[in-house]
PDB file of C-alpha atoms in Angstrom:
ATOM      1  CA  UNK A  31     108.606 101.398  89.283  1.00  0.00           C
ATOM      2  CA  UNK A  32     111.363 100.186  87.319  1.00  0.00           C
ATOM      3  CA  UNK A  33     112.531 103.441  86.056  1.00  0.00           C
ATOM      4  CA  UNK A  34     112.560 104.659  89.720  1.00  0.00           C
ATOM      5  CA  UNK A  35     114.671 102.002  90.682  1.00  0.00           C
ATOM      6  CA  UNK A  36     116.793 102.525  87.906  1.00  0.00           C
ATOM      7  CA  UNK A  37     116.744 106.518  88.447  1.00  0.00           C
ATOM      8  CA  UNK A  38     118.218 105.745  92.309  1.00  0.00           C
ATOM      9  CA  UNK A  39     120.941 102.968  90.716  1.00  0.00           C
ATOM     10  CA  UNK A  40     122.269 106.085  89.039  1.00  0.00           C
ATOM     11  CA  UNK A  41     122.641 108.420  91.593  1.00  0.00           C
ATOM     12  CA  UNK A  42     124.091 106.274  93.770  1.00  0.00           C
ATOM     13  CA  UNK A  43     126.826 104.999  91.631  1.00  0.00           C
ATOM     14  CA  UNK A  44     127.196 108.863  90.285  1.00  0.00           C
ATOM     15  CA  UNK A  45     127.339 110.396  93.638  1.00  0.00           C
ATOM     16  CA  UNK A  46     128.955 108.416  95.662  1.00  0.00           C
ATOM     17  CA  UNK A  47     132.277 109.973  96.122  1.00  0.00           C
ATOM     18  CA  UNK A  48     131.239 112.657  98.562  1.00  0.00           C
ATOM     19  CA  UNK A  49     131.018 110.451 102.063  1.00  0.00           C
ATOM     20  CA  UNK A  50     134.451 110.013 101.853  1.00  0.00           C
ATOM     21  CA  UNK A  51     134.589 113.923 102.947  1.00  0.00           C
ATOM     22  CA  UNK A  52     132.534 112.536 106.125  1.00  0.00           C
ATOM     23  CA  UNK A  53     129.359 114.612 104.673  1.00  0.00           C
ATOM     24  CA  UNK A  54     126.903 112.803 102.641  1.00  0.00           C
ATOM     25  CA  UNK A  55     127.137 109.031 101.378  1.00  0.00           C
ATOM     26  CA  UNK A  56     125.242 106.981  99.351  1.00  0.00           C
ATOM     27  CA  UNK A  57     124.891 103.577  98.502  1.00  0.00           C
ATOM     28  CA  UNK A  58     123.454 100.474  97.490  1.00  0.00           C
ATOM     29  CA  UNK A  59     121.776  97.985  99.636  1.00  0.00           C
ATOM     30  CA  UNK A  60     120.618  94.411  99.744  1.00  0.00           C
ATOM     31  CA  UNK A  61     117.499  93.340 102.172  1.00  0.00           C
ATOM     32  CA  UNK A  62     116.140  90.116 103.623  1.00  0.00           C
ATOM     33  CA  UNK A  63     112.627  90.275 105.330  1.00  0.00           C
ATOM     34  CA  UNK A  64     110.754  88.182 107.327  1.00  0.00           C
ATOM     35  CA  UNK A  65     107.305  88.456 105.403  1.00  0.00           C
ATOM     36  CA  UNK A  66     108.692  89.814 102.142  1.00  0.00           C
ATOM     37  CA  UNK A  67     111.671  88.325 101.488  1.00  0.00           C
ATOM     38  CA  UNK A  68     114.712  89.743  99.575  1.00  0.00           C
ATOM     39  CA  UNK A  69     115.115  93.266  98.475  1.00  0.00           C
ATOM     40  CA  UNK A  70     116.921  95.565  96.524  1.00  0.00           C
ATOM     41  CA  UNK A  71     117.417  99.509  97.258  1.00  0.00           C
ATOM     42  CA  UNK A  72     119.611 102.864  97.437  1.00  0.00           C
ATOM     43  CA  UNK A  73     120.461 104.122 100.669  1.00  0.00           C
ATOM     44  CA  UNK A  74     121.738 107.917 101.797  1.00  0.00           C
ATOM     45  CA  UNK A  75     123.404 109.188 104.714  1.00  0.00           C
ATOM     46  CA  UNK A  76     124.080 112.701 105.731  1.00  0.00           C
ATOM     47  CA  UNK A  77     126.326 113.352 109.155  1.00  0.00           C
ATOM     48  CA  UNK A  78     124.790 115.590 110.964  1.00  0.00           C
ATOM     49  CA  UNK A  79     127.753 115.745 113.527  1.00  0.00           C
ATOM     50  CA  UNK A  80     128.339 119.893 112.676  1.00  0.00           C
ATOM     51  CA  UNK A  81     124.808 120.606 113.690  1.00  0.00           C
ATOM     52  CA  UNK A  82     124.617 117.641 116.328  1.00  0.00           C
ATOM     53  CA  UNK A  83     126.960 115.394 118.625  1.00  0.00           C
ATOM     54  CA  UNK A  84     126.862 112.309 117.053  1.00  0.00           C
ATOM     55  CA  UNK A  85     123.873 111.994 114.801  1.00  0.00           C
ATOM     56  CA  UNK A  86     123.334 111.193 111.238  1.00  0.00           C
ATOM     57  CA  UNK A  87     120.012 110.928 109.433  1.00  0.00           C
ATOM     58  CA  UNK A  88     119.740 107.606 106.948  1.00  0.00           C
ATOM     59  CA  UNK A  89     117.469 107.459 104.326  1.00  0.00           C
ATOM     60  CA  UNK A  90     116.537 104.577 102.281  1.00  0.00           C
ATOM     61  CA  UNK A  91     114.363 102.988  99.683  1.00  0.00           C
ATOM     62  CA  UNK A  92     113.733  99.159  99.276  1.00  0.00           C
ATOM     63  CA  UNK A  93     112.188  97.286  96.297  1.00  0.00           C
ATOM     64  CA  UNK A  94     111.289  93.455  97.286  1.00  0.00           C
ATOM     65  CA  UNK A  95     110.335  90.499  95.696  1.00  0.00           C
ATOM     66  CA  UNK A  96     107.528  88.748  97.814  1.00  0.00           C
ATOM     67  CA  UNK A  97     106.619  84.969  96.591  1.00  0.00           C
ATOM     68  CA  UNK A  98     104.045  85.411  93.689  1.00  0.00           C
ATOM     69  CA  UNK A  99     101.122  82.840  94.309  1.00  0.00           C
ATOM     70  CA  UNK A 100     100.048  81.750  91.130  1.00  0.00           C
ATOM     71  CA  UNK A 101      98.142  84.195  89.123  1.00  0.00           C
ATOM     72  CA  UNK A 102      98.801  87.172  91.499  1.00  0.00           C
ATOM     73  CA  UNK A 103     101.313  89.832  91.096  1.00  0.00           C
ATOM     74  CA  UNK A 104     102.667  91.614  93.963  1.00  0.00           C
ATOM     75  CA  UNK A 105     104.604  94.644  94.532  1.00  0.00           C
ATOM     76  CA  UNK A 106     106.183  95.730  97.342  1.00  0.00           C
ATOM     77  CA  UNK A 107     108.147  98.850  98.144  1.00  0.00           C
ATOM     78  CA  UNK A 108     108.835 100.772 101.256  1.00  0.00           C
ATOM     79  CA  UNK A 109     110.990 104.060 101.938  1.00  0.00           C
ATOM     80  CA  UNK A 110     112.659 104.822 105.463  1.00  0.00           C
ATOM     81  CA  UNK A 111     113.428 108.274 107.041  1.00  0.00           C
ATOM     82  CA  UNK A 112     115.900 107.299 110.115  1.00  0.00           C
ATOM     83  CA  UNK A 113     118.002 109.054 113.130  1.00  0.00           C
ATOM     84  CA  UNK A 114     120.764 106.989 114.295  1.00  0.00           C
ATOM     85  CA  UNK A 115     123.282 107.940 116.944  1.00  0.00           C
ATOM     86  CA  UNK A 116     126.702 106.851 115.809  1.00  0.00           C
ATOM     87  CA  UNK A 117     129.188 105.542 118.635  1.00  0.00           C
ATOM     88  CA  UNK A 118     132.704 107.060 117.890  1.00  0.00           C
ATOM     89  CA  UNK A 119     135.366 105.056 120.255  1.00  0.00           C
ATOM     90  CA  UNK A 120     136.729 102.573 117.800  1.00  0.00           C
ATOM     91  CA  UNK A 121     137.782 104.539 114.248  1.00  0.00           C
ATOM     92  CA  UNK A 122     137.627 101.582 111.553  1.00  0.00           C
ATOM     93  CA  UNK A 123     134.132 100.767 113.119  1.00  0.00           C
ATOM     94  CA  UNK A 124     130.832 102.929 113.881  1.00  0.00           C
ATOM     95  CA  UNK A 125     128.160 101.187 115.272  1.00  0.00           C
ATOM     96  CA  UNK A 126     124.521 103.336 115.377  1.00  0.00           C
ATOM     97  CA  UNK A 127     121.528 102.854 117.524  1.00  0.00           C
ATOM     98  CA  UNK A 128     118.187 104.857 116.201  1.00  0.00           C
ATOM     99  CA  UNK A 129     114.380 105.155 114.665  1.00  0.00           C
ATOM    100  CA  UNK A 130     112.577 106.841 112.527  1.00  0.00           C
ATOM    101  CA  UNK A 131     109.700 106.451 109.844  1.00  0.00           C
ATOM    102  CA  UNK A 132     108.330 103.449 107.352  1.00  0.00           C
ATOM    103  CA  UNK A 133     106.671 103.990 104.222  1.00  0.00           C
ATOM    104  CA  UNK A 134     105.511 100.833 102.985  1.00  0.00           C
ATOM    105  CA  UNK A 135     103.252 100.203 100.006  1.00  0.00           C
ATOM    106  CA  UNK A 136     102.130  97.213  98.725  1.00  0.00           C
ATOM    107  CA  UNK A 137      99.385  96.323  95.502  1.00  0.00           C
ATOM    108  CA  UNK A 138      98.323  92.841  93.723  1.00  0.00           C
ATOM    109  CA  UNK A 139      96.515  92.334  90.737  1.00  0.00           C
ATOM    110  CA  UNK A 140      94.991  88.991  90.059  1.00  0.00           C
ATOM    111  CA  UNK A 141      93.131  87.443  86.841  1.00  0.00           C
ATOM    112  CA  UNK A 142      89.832  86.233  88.725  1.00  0.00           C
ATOM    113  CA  UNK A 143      87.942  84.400  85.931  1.00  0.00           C
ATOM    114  CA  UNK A 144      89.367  86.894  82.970  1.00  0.00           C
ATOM    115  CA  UNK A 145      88.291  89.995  84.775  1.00  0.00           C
ATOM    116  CA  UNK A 146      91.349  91.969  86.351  1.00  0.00           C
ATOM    117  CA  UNK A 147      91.074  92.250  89.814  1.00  0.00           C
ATOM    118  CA  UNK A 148      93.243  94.037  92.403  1.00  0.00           C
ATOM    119  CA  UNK A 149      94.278  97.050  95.366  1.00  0.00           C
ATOM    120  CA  UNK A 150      96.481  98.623  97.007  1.00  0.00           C
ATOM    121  CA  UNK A 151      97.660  99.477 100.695  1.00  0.00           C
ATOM    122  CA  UNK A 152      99.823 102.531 101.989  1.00  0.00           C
ATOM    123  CA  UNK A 153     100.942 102.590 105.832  1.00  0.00           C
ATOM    124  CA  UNK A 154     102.977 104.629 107.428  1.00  0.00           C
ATOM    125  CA  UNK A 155     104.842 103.037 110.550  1.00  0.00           C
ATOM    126  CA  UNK A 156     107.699 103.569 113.040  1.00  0.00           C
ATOM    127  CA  UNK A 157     111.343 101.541 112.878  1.00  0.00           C
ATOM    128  CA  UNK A 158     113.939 100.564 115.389  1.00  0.00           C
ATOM    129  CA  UNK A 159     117.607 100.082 114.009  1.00  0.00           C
ATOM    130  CA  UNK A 160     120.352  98.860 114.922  1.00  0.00           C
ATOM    131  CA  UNK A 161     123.724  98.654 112.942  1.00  0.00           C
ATOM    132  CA  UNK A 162     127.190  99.134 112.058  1.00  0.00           C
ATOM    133  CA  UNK A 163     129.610 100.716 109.291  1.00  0.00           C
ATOM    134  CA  UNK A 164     133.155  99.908 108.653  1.00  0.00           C
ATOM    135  CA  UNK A 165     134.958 103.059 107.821  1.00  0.00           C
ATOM    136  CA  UNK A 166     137.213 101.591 104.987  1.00  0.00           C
ATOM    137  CA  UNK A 167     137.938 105.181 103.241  1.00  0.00           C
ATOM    138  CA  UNK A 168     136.283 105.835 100.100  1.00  0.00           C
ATOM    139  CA  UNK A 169     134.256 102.303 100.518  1.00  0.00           C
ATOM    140  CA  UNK A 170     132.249 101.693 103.409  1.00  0.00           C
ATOM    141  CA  UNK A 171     130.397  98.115 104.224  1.00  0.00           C
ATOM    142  CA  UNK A 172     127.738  98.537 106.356  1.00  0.00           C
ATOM    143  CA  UNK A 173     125.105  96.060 108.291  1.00  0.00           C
ATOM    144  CA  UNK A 174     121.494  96.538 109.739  1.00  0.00           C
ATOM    145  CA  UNK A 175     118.789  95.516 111.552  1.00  0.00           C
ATOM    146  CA  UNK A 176     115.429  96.888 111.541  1.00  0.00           C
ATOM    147  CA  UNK A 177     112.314  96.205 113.495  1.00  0.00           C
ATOM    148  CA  UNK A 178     108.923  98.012 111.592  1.00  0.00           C
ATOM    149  CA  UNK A 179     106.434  98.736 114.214  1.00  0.00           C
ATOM    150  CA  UNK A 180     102.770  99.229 111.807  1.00  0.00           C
ATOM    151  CA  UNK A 181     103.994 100.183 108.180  1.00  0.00           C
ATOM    152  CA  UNK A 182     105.661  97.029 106.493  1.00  0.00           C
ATOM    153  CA  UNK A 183     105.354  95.180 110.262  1.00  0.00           C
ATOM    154  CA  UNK A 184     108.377  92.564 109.717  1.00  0.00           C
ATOM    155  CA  UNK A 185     111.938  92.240 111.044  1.00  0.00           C
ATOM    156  CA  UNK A 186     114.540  93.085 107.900  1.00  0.00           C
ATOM    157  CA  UNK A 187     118.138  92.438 107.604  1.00  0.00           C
ATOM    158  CA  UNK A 188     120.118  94.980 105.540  1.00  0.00           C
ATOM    159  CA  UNK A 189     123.559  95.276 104.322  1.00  0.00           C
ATOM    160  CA  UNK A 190     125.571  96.704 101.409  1.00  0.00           C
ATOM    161  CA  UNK A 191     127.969  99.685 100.432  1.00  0.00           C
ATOM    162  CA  UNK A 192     127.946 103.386 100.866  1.00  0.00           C
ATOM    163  CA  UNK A 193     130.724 105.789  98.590  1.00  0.00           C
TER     164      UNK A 193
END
């Protein structure tokens, strides 16, 4: 897991140039949830503006770091697949509305009397978003909220930088 994570670092800090062309962006994100606390991730964006009137499709992928009761260890990851419809009226500022798809897995491992015991869960779920990205040039802030409806099931907070 942490080579993935370290793998998406990468290429976002290696590719990030190209949203300034009003294509593709990518990006690097910090999270807050309601049941799994704070997160770390990558995010991508692709305008889809040529093909539609306003869309863009956002994908991202959050690690987090839920509390660790003692002797358990948690892991908790999820990956979103998003539409968002971008409001164009103000040009330093595009808010989005949208949905789309969770991915969220989660496994523990506990010590239960020296015999290693643990699982694993994998859901797939819907999101509502709602959000906003400053158009700063080549660096763009950007904000989010996120309701997950089945698949992680919490309420997350998002924010960070796209290139």
């Amino acid at each position: 897991m942490k080579r993935l994570l370290g793998v998406l670092c990468a290429v976002t800090l290696l590719s990030g140039a190209e949203y300034a062309y009003g294509q593709v962006g990518f990006g690097a994100q910090l999270s807050w949830a309601d049941d799994t606390e704070f997160g770390i991730g990558a995010r991508a964006v692709v305008d889809l503006t040529p093909l539609t009137n306003g869309l863009e499709a956002i994908g991202s992928f959050d690690y987090f770091f839920p509390d660790q009761p003692l002797g358990a260890d948690i892991n908790y990851w999820e990956i979103n697949a998003n539409l968002a419809y971008v409001f164009r009226g103000v040009p330093s500022l595009a808010p989005y509305l949208g949905g789309g798809l969770n991915f969220a897995h989660a496994s523990v491992s506990v010590d239960a009397l020296g015999v290693p015991v643990g699982g694993s869960n994998t859901e797939l779920g819907l999101n509502l978003l709602g959000g906003a990205r400053m158009n700063l040039g080549p660096v763009q802030p950007f904000g989010e909220l996120r309701i997950e409806l089945g698949g992680g099931e919490q309420f997350v907070i998002a924010g960070g930088v796209l290139f």
